[in-house]
Amino acid sequence: MRKKLVVLTGAGMSAESGISTFRDAGGLWERYPVEQVATPEGYARDPELVIRFYNERRKQLLDVKPNHGHEVIAGLEQFMDVTVVTQNVDNLHERAGSTKVIHLHGELTKVCSSRDPNDARYIKELKPEAYEVKMGDLAGDGSQLRPFIVWFGEPVPNIEVAAETVMAADCFVVVGTSLNVYPAAGLLHYVRPGTPAYLIDPNEVVVPSGCRVTVIRKGASEGMDELREILLGDKRFVQ
């Protein structure tokens, strides 16, 4: 049976593809206050602004491609049972070829009901030629279509699925996340004792106390290349 590799990815994973991060200098939060575009209250106050913001983010996907790091993660499926748990809302992991992706914070290419965002009946995948949502575009329940994004203050429906996946991992890897955003950052605590864990990030990241992690101080692509060599050279992971 193939070993289970679980990879948790954050904004640094997609930054190499040219997708703006929210928290870094010059990031999206400097131009759009979080309260305006990433909270239920902001949406209730000015839904048109929020819908326009995510239309812009969606159109950006047409101009970017998966980077080498995405491709390395997808390529590891040849050797291991790989699940990606991502904080990112883009579709770059899927476009790179990853077949098992758990999105914690929603998916930019999907829209849903404003009344009940997690009602699967009304979650809809947008085609690239129809990425622009307008006021008056309605979900099947008659409410305005809104971005299928988990905003601040909303529950994270997939966190339990992610935690169970991490508990079953034979190896756990964190790529491009500051480990500041909860509940995703707490997933490290679900790694079984003795399970190898790695963190790839060019910046210094404060690892939660009690977590044993091997740090690779490199960007996503370069770091994934190094990790790939480690995994493929270790008979615990690849027979």
mmCIF file of C-alpha atoms in Angstrom:
data_model
loop_
_atom_site.group_PDB
_atom_site.id
_atom_site.type_symbol
_atom_site.label_atom_id
_atom_site.label_comp_id
_atom_site.label_asym_id
_atom_site.label_seq_id
_atom_site.Cartn_x
_atom_site.Cartn_y
_atom_site.Cartn_z
ATOM 1 C CA MET A 1 0.000 0.000 0.000
ATOM 2 C CA ARG A 2 1.342 3.408 -0.961
ATOM 3 C CA LYS A 3 2.304 5.815 1.821
ATOM 4 C CA LYS A 4 0.080 8.806 2.511
ATOM 5 C CA LEU A 5 1.556 12.255 1.952
ATOM 6 C CA VAL A 6 -0.496 15.258 3.105
ATOM 7 C CA VAL A 7 0.573 18.724 1.958
ATOM 8 C CA LEU A 8 -0.858 21.865 3.580
ATOM 9 C CA THR A 9 -0.391 24.884 1.307
ATOM 10 C CA GLY A 10 -0.837 28.596 1.873
ATOM 11 C CA ALA A 11 -0.460 31.873 -0.011
ATOM 12 C CA GLY A 12 3.280 31.390 -0.572
ATOM 13 C CA MET A 13 2.462 28.388 -2.741
ATOM 14 C CA SER A 14 0.613 30.521 -5.276
ATOM 15 C CA ALA A 15 2.745 33.657 -4.939
ATOM 16 C CA GLU A 16 5.303 32.219 -7.373
ATOM 17 C CA SER A 17 2.521 32.057 -9.948
ATOM 18 C CA GLY A 18 1.893 35.777 -9.536
ATOM 19 C CA ILE A 19 -1.197 35.644 -7.341
ATOM 20 C CA SER A 20 -1.235 38.495 -4.837
ATOM 21 C CA THR A 21 -1.041 37.460 -1.214
ATOM 22 C CA PHE A 22 -3.250 39.163 1.345
ATOM 23 C CA ARG A 23 -0.887 39.646 4.253
ATOM 24 C CA ASP A 24 2.473 40.590 2.765
ATOM 25 C CA ALA A 25 3.602 44.173 2.058
ATOM 26 C CA GLY A 26 1.683 45.399 -0.954
ATOM 27 C CA GLY A 27 -0.835 42.586 -0.475
ATOM 28 C CA LEU A 28 -4.540 42.759 -1.058
ATOM 29 C CA TRP A 29 -5.429 43.778 2.504
ATOM 30 C CA GLU A 30 -3.580 47.069 2.000
ATOM 31 C CA ARG A 31 -5.895 47.903 -0.904
ATOM 32 C CA TYR A 32 -9.088 46.274 0.374
ATOM 33 C CA PRO A 33 -9.773 46.223 4.127
ATOM 34 C CA VAL A 34 -10.697 42.724 5.222
ATOM 35 C CA GLU A 35 -13.903 44.042 6.803
ATOM 36 C CA GLN A 36 -15.119 45.209 3.389
ATOM 37 C CA VAL A 37 -14.513 42.160 1.213
ATOM 38 C CA ALA A 38 -14.014 39.116 3.423
ATOM 39 C CA THR A 39 -16.692 39.187 6.114
ATOM 40 C CA PRO A 40 -20.431 38.451 6.063
ATOM 41 C CA GLU A 41 -20.988 41.958 7.443
ATOM 42 C CA GLY A 42 -19.067 43.553 4.573
ATOM 43 C CA TYR A 43 -21.102 41.557 2.079
ATOM 44 C CA ALA A 44 -24.375 42.561 3.740
ATOM 45 C CA ARG A 45 -23.275 46.206 3.683
ATOM 46 C CA ASP A 46 -22.127 46.357 0.054
ATOM 47 C CA PRO A 47 -22.671 43.122 -1.880
ATOM 48 C CA GLU A 48 -21.878 44.803 -5.194
ATOM 49 C CA LEU A 49 -18.367 45.788 -4.013
ATOM 50 C CA VAL A 50 -17.686 42.271 -2.724
ATOM 51 C CA ILE A 51 -18.935 40.598 -5.900
ATOM 52 C CA ARG A 52 -16.809 42.960 -8.009
ATOM 53 C CA PHE A 53 -13.734 42.205 -5.856
ATOM 54 C CA TYR A 54 -14.061 38.466 -6.413
ATOM 55 C CA ASN A 55 -14.805 38.944 -10.113
ATOM 56 C CA GLU A 56 -11.396 40.645 -10.329
ATOM 57 C CA ARG A 57 -9.707 37.828 -8.409
ATOM 58 C CA ARG A 58 -11.367 35.266 -10.687
ATOM 59 C CA LYS A 59 -10.230 36.997 -13.863
ATOM 60 C CA GLN A 60 -6.668 36.944 -12.530
ATOM 61 C CA LEU A 61 -6.780 33.152 -12.772
ATOM 62 C CA LEU A 62 -6.939 33.488 -16.569
ATOM 63 C CA ASP A 63 -3.508 35.149 -16.554
ATOM 64 C CA VAL A 64 -1.628 32.806 -14.212
ATOM 65 C CA LYS A 65 -0.408 29.225 -14.424
ATOM 66 C CA PRO A 66 0.590 26.579 -11.894
ATOM 67 C CA ASN A 67 4.239 26.959 -10.929
ATOM 68 C CA HIS A 68 6.916 24.292 -10.651
ATOM 69 C CA GLY A 69 6.063 23.693 -6.985
ATOM 70 C CA HIS A 70 2.452 22.845 -7.862
ATOM 71 C CA GLU A 71 3.715 20.472 -10.538
ATOM 72 C CA VAL A 72 6.140 18.714 -8.172
ATOM 73 C CA ILE A 73 3.333 18.091 -5.669
ATOM 74 C CA ALA A 74 1.099 16.691 -8.425
ATOM 75 C CA GLY A 75 3.966 14.560 -9.767
ATOM 76 C CA LEU A 76 4.481 12.888 -6.387
ATOM 77 C CA GLU A 77 1.176 11.076 -7.007
ATOM 78 C CA GLN A 78 3.237 8.666 -9.121
ATOM 79 C CA PHE A 79 4.879 7.402 -5.952
ATOM 80 C CA MET A 80 2.621 8.216 -3.013
ATOM 81 C CA ASP A 81 -1.020 8.710 -2.063
ATOM 82 C CA VAL A 82 -1.037 12.515 -2.032
ATOM 83 C CA THR A 83 -3.731 14.766 -0.564
ATOM 84 C CA VAL A 84 -3.408 18.541 -0.746
ATOM 85 C CA VAL A 85 -5.086 20.583 1.980
ATOM 86 C CA THR A 86 -5.017 24.189 0.839
ATOM 87 C CA GLN A 87 -5.844 27.539 2.366
ATOM 88 C CA ASN A 88 -5.781 28.991 -1.146
ATOM 89 C CA VAL A 89 -8.977 29.582 -3.080
ATOM 90 C CA ASP A 90 -7.402 29.361 -6.549
ATOM 91 C CA ASN A 91 -7.506 26.245 -8.744
ATOM 92 C CA LEU A 92 -3.769 25.957 -9.447
ATOM 93 C CA HIS A 93 -3.317 22.616 -7.673
ATOM 94 C CA GLU A 94 -6.050 21.071 -9.793
ATOM 95 C CA ARG A 95 -4.667 22.613 -12.967
ATOM 96 C CA ALA A 96 -1.235 21.183 -12.138
ATOM 97 C CA GLY A 97 -2.768 17.704 -11.952
ATOM 98 C CA SER A 98 -3.386 17.095 -8.241
ATOM 99 C CA THR A 99 -6.403 14.790 -7.962
ATOM 100 C CA LYS A 100 -7.198 15.060 -4.239
ATOM 101 C CA VAL A 101 -7.520 18.649 -3.038
ATOM 102 C CA ILE A 102 -9.338 19.795 0.120
ATOM 103 C CA HIS A 103 -10.112 23.524 0.014
ATOM 104 C CA LEU A 104 -10.406 24.976 3.514
ATOM 105 C CA HIS A 105 -11.377 28.524 2.561
ATOM 106 C CA GLY A 106 -13.608 27.883 -0.424
ATOM 107 C CA GLU A 107 -13.048 27.981 -4.171
ATOM 108 C CA LEU A 108 -12.803 31.123 -6.242
ATOM 109 C CA THR A 109 -14.238 29.499 -9.366
ATOM 110 C CA LYS A 110 -17.454 28.568 -7.565
ATOM 111 C CA VAL A 111 -20.491 30.552 -6.456
ATOM 112 C CA CYS A 112 -23.229 29.638 -4.037
ATOM 113 C CA SER A 113 -26.379 30.736 -2.274
ATOM 114 C CA SER A 114 -26.253 33.869 -0.120
ATOM 115 C CA ARG A 115 -28.863 32.290 2.158
ATOM 116 C CA ASP A 116 -26.935 29.055 2.820
ATOM 117 C CA PRO A 117 -23.437 29.064 1.284
ATOM 118 C CA ASN A 118 -22.826 25.386 2.059
ATOM 119 C CA ASP A 119 -26.024 24.019 0.529
ATOM 120 C CA ALA A 120 -24.490 21.725 -2.085
ATOM 121 C CA ARG A 121 -27.592 22.012 -4.286
ATOM 122 C CA TYR A 122 -26.748 25.610 -5.105
ATOM 123 C CA ILE A 123 -22.960 25.491 -5.382
ATOM 124 C CA LYS A 124 -22.042 26.118 -8.994
ATOM 125 C CA GLU A 125 -18.725 25.935 -10.862
ATOM 126 C CA LEU A 126 -18.229 28.871 -13.223
ATOM 127 C CA LYS A 127 -16.686 28.337 -16.632
ATOM 128 C CA PRO A 128 -13.753 30.642 -17.489
ATOM 129 C CA GLU A 129 -15.791 32.449 -20.120
ATOM 130 C CA ALA A 130 -18.441 33.245 -17.480
ATOM 131 C CA TYR A 131 -16.303 34.312 -14.512
ATOM 132 C CA GLU A 132 -18.169 37.594 -13.999
ATOM 133 C CA VAL A 133 -21.083 37.490 -11.558
ATOM 134 C CA LYS A 134 -23.594 40.332 -11.603
ATOM 135 C CA MET A 135 -26.071 41.661 -9.102
ATOM 136 C CA GLY A 136 -29.336 39.910 -9.899
ATOM 137 C CA ASP A 137 -27.692 36.572 -10.753
ATOM 138 C CA LEU A 138 -29.592 34.178 -8.520
ATOM 139 C CA ALA A 139 -28.922 30.809 -6.935
ATOM 140 C CA GLY A 140 -31.533 28.058 -7.170
ATOM 141 C CA ASP A 141 -33.109 29.180 -3.892
ATOM 142 C CA GLY A 142 -33.727 32.678 -5.239
ATOM 143 C CA SER A 143 -30.938 34.413 -3.300
ATOM 144 C CA GLN A 144 -28.119 36.401 -4.870
ATOM 145 C CA LEU A 145 -25.194 34.257 -6.054
ATOM 146 C CA ARG A 146 -22.197 34.989 -3.820
ATOM 147 C CA PRO A 147 -18.585 33.818 -3.933
ATOM 148 C CA PHE A 148 -18.069 30.313 -2.542
ATOM 149 C CA ILE A 149 -15.508 31.649 -0.088
ATOM 150 C CA VAL A 150 -15.212 31.051 3.647
ATOM 151 C CA TRP A 151 -15.072 34.558 5.067
ATOM 152 C CA PHE A 152 -13.729 35.651 8.440
ATOM 153 C CA GLY A 153 -16.286 34.802 11.091
ATOM 154 C CA GLU A 154 -17.742 31.892 9.119
ATOM 155 C CA PRO A 155 -17.232 28.215 10.021
ATOM 156 C CA VAL A 156 -14.676 26.182 8.033
ATOM 157 C CA PRO A 157 -16.720 23.164 6.886
ATOM 158 C CA ASN A 158 -13.766 21.084 5.652
ATOM 159 C CA ILE A 159 -11.561 21.429 8.726
ATOM 160 C CA GLU A 160 -12.718 18.126 10.247
ATOM 161 C CA VAL A 161 -12.110 16.274 6.981
ATOM 162 C CA ALA A 162 -8.664 17.878 6.826
ATOM 163 C CA ALA A 163 -7.875 16.912 10.437
ATOM 164 C CA GLU A 164 -8.818 13.281 9.781
ATOM 165 C CA THR A 165 -6.654 13.292 6.655
ATOM 166 C CA VAL A 166 -3.676 14.672 8.573
ATOM 167 C CA MET A 167 -4.083 12.057 11.323
ATOM 168 C CA ALA A 168 -3.743 9.323 8.688
ATOM 169 C CA ALA A 169 -0.614 10.850 7.099
ATOM 170 C CA ASP A 170 2.698 9.002 6.880
ATOM 171 C CA CYS A 171 4.363 12.311 6.083
ATOM 172 C CA PHE A 172 3.070 15.869 6.521
ATOM 173 C CA VAL A 173 4.360 18.920 4.688
ATOM 174 C CA VAL A 174 3.541 22.625 5.102
ATOM 175 C CA VAL A 175 4.329 24.902 2.142
ATOM 176 C CA GLY A 176 4.082 28.677 1.992
ATOM 177 C CA THR A 177 1.996 29.487 5.037
ATOM 178 C CA SER A 178 2.821 31.633 8.044
ATOM 179 C CA LEU A 179 0.826 29.321 10.339
ATOM 180 C CA ASN A 180 -1.007 32.403 11.593
ATOM 181 C CA VAL A 181 -4.446 31.538 10.231
ATOM 182 C CA TYR A 182 -6.564 29.234 12.357
ATOM 183 C CA PRO A 183 -8.017 26.664 12.301
ATOM 184 C CA ALA A 184 -5.669 25.611 9.452
ATOM 185 C CA ALA A 185 -2.529 26.316 11.504
ATOM 186 C CA GLY A 186 -3.799 23.889 14.154
ATOM 187 C CA LEU A 187 -3.582 20.960 11.741
ATOM 188 C CA LEU A 188 0.047 20.430 12.793
ATOM 189 C CA HIS A 189 -1.274 19.216 16.131
ATOM 190 C CA TYR A 190 -3.091 16.349 14.388
ATOM 191 C CA VAL A 191 0.116 14.826 13.026
ATOM 192 C CA ARG A 192 0.690 11.479 14.739
ATOM 193 C CA PRO A 193 3.733 11.314 17.043
ATOM 194 C CA GLY A 194 6.790 10.142 15.122
ATOM 195 C CA THR A 195 5.389 11.124 11.723
ATOM 196 C CA PRO A 196 7.956 13.111 9.696
ATOM 197 C CA ALA A 197 6.868 16.717 9.182
ATOM 198 C CA TYR A 198 8.465 19.369 6.984
ATOM 199 C CA LEU A 199 7.918 23.109 6.587
ATOM 200 C CA ILE A 200 8.925 24.892 3.373
ATOM 201 C CA ASP A 201 9.061 28.689 3.486
ATOM 202 C CA PRO A 202 11.739 31.261 2.629
ATOM 203 C CA ASN A 203 10.758 33.337 5.652
ATOM 204 C CA GLU A 204 11.125 32.524 9.319
ATOM 205 C CA VAL A 205 7.979 30.797 10.552
ATOM 206 C CA VAL A 206 7.171 30.289 14.219
ATOM 207 C CA VAL A 207 6.344 26.608 14.628
ATOM 208 C CA PRO A 208 3.751 25.866 17.335
ATOM 209 C CA SER A 209 5.321 24.534 20.520
ATOM 210 C CA GLY A 210 5.430 20.777 20.816
ATOM 211 C CA CYS A 211 5.569 20.227 17.045
ATOM 212 C CA ARG A 212 8.716 18.612 15.621
ATOM 213 C CA VAL A 213 9.250 19.969 12.115
ATOM 214 C CA THR A 214 12.185 19.949 9.711
ATOM 215 C CA VAL A 215 12.410 23.417 8.147
ATOM 216 C CA ILE A 216 13.483 23.989 4.538
ATOM 217 C CA ARG A 217 14.133 27.741 4.147
ATOM 218 C CA LYS A 218 13.322 27.995 0.453
ATOM 219 C CA GLY A 219 10.487 29.121 -1.791
ATOM 220 C CA ALA A 220 7.744 26.718 -2.797
ATOM 221 C CA SER A 221 9.288 25.442 -6.042
ATOM 222 C CA GLU A 222 12.878 25.124 -4.850
ATOM 223 C CA GLY A 223 11.754 23.692 -1.528
ATOM 224 C CA MET A 224 9.506 21.098 -3.159
ATOM 225 C CA ASP A 225 12.399 19.993 -5.363
ATOM 226 C CA GLU A 226 14.484 19.390 -2.231
ATOM 227 C CA LEU A 227 11.659 17.595 -0.477
ATOM 228 C CA ARG A 228 11.013 15.393 -3.515
ATOM 229 C CA GLU A 229 14.623 14.189 -3.369
ATOM 230 C CA ILE A 230 14.265 13.471 0.364
ATOM 231 C CA LEU A 231 11.056 11.479 -0.100
ATOM 232 C CA LEU A 232 12.182 9.503 -3.141
ATOM 233 C CA GLY A 233 15.421 8.616 -1.393
ATOM 234 C CA ASP A 234 13.677 7.325 1.751
ATOM 235 C CA LYS A 235 12.477 3.712 1.618
ATOM 236 C CA ARG A 236 9.919 4.460 4.332
ATOM 237 C CA PHE A 237 7.967 6.413 1.757
ATOM 238 C CA VAL A 238 8.763 4.996 -1.668
ATOM 239 C CA GLN A 239 9.410 1.294 -2.252
#
